[in-house]
XYZ file of C-alpha atoms in Angstrom:
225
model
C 34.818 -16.434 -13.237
C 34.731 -16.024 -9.069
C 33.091 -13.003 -9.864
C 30.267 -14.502 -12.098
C 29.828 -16.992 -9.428
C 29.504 -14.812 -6.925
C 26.749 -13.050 -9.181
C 24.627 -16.097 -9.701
C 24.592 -17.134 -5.463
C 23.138 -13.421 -5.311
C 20.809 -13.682 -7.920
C 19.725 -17.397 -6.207
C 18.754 -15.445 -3.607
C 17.351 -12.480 -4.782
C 15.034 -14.365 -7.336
C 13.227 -16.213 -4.497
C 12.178 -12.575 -3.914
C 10.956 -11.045 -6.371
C 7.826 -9.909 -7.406
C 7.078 -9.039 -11.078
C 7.682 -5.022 -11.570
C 8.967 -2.428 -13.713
C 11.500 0.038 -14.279
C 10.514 2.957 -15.678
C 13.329 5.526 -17.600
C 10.693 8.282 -18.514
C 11.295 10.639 -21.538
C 12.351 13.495 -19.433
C 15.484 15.495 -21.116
C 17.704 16.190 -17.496
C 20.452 14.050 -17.454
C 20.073 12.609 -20.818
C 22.429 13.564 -23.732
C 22.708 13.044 -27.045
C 25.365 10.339 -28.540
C 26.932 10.719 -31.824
C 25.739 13.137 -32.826
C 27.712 16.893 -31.979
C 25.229 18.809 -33.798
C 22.022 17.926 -32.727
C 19.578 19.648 -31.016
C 17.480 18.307 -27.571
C 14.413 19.391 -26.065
C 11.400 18.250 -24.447
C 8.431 17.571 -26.429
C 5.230 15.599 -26.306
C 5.380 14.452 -23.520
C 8.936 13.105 -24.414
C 12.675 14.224 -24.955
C 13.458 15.173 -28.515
C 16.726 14.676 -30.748
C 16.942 16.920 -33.952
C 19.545 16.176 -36.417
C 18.709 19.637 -39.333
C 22.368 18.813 -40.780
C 21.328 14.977 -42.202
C 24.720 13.352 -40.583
C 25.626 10.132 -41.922
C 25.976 8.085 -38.836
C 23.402 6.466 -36.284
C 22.701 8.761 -32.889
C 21.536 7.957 -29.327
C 19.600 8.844 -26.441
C 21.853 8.361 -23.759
C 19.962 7.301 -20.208
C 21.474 8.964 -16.959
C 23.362 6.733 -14.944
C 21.563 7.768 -11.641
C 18.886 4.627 -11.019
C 20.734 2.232 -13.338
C 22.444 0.196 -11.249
C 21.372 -3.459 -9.645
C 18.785 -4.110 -12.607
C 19.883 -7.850 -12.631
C 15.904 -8.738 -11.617
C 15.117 -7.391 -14.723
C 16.417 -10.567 -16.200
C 14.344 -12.714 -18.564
C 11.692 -9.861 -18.905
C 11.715 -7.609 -21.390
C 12.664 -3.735 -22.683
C 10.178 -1.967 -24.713
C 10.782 1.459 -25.875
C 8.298 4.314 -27.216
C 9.892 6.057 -29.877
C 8.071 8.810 -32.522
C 10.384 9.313 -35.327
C 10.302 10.628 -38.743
C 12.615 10.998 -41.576
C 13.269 7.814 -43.218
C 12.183 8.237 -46.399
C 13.003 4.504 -47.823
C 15.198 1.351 -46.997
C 18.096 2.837 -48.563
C 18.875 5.248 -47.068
C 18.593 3.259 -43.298
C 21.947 2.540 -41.370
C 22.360 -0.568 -39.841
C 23.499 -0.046 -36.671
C 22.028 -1.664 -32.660
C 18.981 -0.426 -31.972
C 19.074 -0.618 -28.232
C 22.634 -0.974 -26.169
C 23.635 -2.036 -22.985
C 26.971 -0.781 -20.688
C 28.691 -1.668 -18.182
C 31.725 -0.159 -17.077
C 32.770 -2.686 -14.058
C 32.818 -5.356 -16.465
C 34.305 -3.834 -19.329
C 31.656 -4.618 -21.748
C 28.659 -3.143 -24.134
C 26.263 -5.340 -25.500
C 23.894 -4.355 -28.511
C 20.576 -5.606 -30.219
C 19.172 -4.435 -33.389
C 15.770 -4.624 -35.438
C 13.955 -3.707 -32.426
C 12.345 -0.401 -33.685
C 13.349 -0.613 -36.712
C 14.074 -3.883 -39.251
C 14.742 -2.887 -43.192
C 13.784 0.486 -42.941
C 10.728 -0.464 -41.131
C 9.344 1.319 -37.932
C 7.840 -1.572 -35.626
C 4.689 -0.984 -34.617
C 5.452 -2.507 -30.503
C 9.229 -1.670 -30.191
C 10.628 -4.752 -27.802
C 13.005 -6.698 -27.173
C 13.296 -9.809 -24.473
C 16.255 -9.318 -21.821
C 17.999 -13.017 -22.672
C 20.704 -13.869 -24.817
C 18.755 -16.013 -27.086
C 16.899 -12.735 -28.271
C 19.583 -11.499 -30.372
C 22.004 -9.636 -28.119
C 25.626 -9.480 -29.237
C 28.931 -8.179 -27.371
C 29.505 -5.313 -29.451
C 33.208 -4.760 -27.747
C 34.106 -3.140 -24.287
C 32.619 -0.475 -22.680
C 31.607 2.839 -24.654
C 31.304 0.467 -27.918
C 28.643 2.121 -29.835
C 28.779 0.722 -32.912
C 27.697 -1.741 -35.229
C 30.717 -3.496 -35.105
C 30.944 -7.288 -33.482
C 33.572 -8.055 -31.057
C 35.608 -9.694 -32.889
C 36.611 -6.952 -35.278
C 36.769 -4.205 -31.964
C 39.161 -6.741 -29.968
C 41.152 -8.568 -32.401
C 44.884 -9.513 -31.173
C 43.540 -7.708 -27.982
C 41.703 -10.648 -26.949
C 45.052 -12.666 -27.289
C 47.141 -10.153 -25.498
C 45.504 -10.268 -22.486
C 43.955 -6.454 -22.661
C 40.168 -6.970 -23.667
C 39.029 -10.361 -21.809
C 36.143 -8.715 -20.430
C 34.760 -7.236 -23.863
C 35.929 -10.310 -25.568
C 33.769 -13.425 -24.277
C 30.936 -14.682 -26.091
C 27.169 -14.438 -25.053
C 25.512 -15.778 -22.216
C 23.350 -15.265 -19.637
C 25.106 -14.706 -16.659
C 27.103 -11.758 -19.183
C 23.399 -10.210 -19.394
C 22.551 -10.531 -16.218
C 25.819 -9.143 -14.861
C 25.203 -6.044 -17.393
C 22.079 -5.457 -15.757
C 23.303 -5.449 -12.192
C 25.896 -2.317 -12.953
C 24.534 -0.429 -16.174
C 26.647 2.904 -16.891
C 24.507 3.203 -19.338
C 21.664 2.446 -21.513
C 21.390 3.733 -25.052
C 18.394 4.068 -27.707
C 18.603 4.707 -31.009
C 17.231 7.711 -32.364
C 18.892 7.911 -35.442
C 18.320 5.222 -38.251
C 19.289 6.995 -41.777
C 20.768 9.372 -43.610
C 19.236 13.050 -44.278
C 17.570 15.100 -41.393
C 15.443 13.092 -38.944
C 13.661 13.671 -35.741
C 13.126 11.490 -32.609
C 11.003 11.741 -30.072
C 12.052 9.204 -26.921
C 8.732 8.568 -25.112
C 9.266 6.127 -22.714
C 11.985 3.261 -21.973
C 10.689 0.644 -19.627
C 12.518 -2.707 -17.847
C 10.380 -5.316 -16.817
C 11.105 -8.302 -14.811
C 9.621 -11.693 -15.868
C 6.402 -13.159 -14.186
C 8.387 -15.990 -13.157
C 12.195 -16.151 -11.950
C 14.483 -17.026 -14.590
C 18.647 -18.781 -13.727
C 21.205 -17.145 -16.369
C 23.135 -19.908 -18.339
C 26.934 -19.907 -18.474
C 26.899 -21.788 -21.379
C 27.656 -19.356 -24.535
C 24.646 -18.929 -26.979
C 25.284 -18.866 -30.370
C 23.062 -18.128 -32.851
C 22.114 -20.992 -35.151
């Protein structure tokens, strides 16, 4: 909790500051990889970076961001995340895995955070792939750090959270959490693959905006009603 507190006195400070901007991640394939997926193929293309998966795996894959120019994002709070994403392969609902669409780590606070129906909802590619950067948007702790998956942190921390050994990964939403994963990202993570069979992703552009006006994260938790 000192910790948190000492979070929100810097971002009282640094949001009497700011000026609206963004942060640009573009498509460029150094110092990304490719998560969860071991046999898929990367490579630069239209004007983007590319993830091939030619062997139809059964599980969701990532473009994973470098970690170089992550770090102290914490303006970005209240703004927004879009992502421009090219993909084909889904060839109907059924086949789509539900998994987050967009994930957030940090590994000084032990925690990854997901949302999902961003770019795509039922099998459906969205035509303006975004998502706002508060808790009320739909972000849920997913479990601690390097938590990839689908699953909620309840099921990833179980007795954990009693024993003492997953605190950090274990507490519920709220805003000073998002703002706090923000100021020391490891890692940011898009999702490039959404069903089963072969697919193909291009990763355009990822892009962090701050909000036009200053926004205070809430300790309060947020749960969804």
């Amino acid at each position: 909790l000192r910790g948190f507190a000492l979070l929100l006195c810097a971002l009282q400070v640094s949001f009497g500051q700011i000026v609206a901007k963004k942060f640009v991640f573009p498509g460029d394939s150094e110092g990304w990889t490719i998560e969860g997926c071991p046999l898929c193929t990367k490579a630069n293309a239209n004007a983007g970076l590319e993830i091939g998966d030619e062997y139809g795996g059964s599980e969701a894959f990532y473009f994973r961001a470098p970690s170089s120019g992550l770090g102290g994002l914490q303006a970005a709070y209240g703004g927004g995340l879009s992502v421009d994403l090219i993909h084909s392969g889904i060839s109907g609902s059924s086949s789509y895995i539900a998994a987050p669409d967009v994930i957030l780590s940090s590994d000084q606070f032990n925690v990854s955070i997901g949302i999902d129906g961003v770019i795509f909802a039922d099998g459906e590619k969205a035509s303006f792939a975004h998502a706002s950067l508060l808790e009320s948007a739909g972000w849920t702790v997913l479990g601690p750090a390097g938590t990839f998956s689908a699953t909620t942190c309840s099921s990833v921390c179980g007795d954990a959270a009693v024993g003492g050994g997953q605190q950090e990964a274990c507490q519920p939403m709220t805003g000073v959490l998002m703002a706090s994963v923000l100021s020391s990202l490891s890692t940011i993570l898009v999702r490039g693959g959404y069903a089963t069979g072969r697919e193909t992703s291009v990763l355009r552009k990822l892009v962090l905006t701050e909000p036009d006006a200053p926004q205070m994260p809430s300790m309060e938790p947020y749960h969804r009603e």
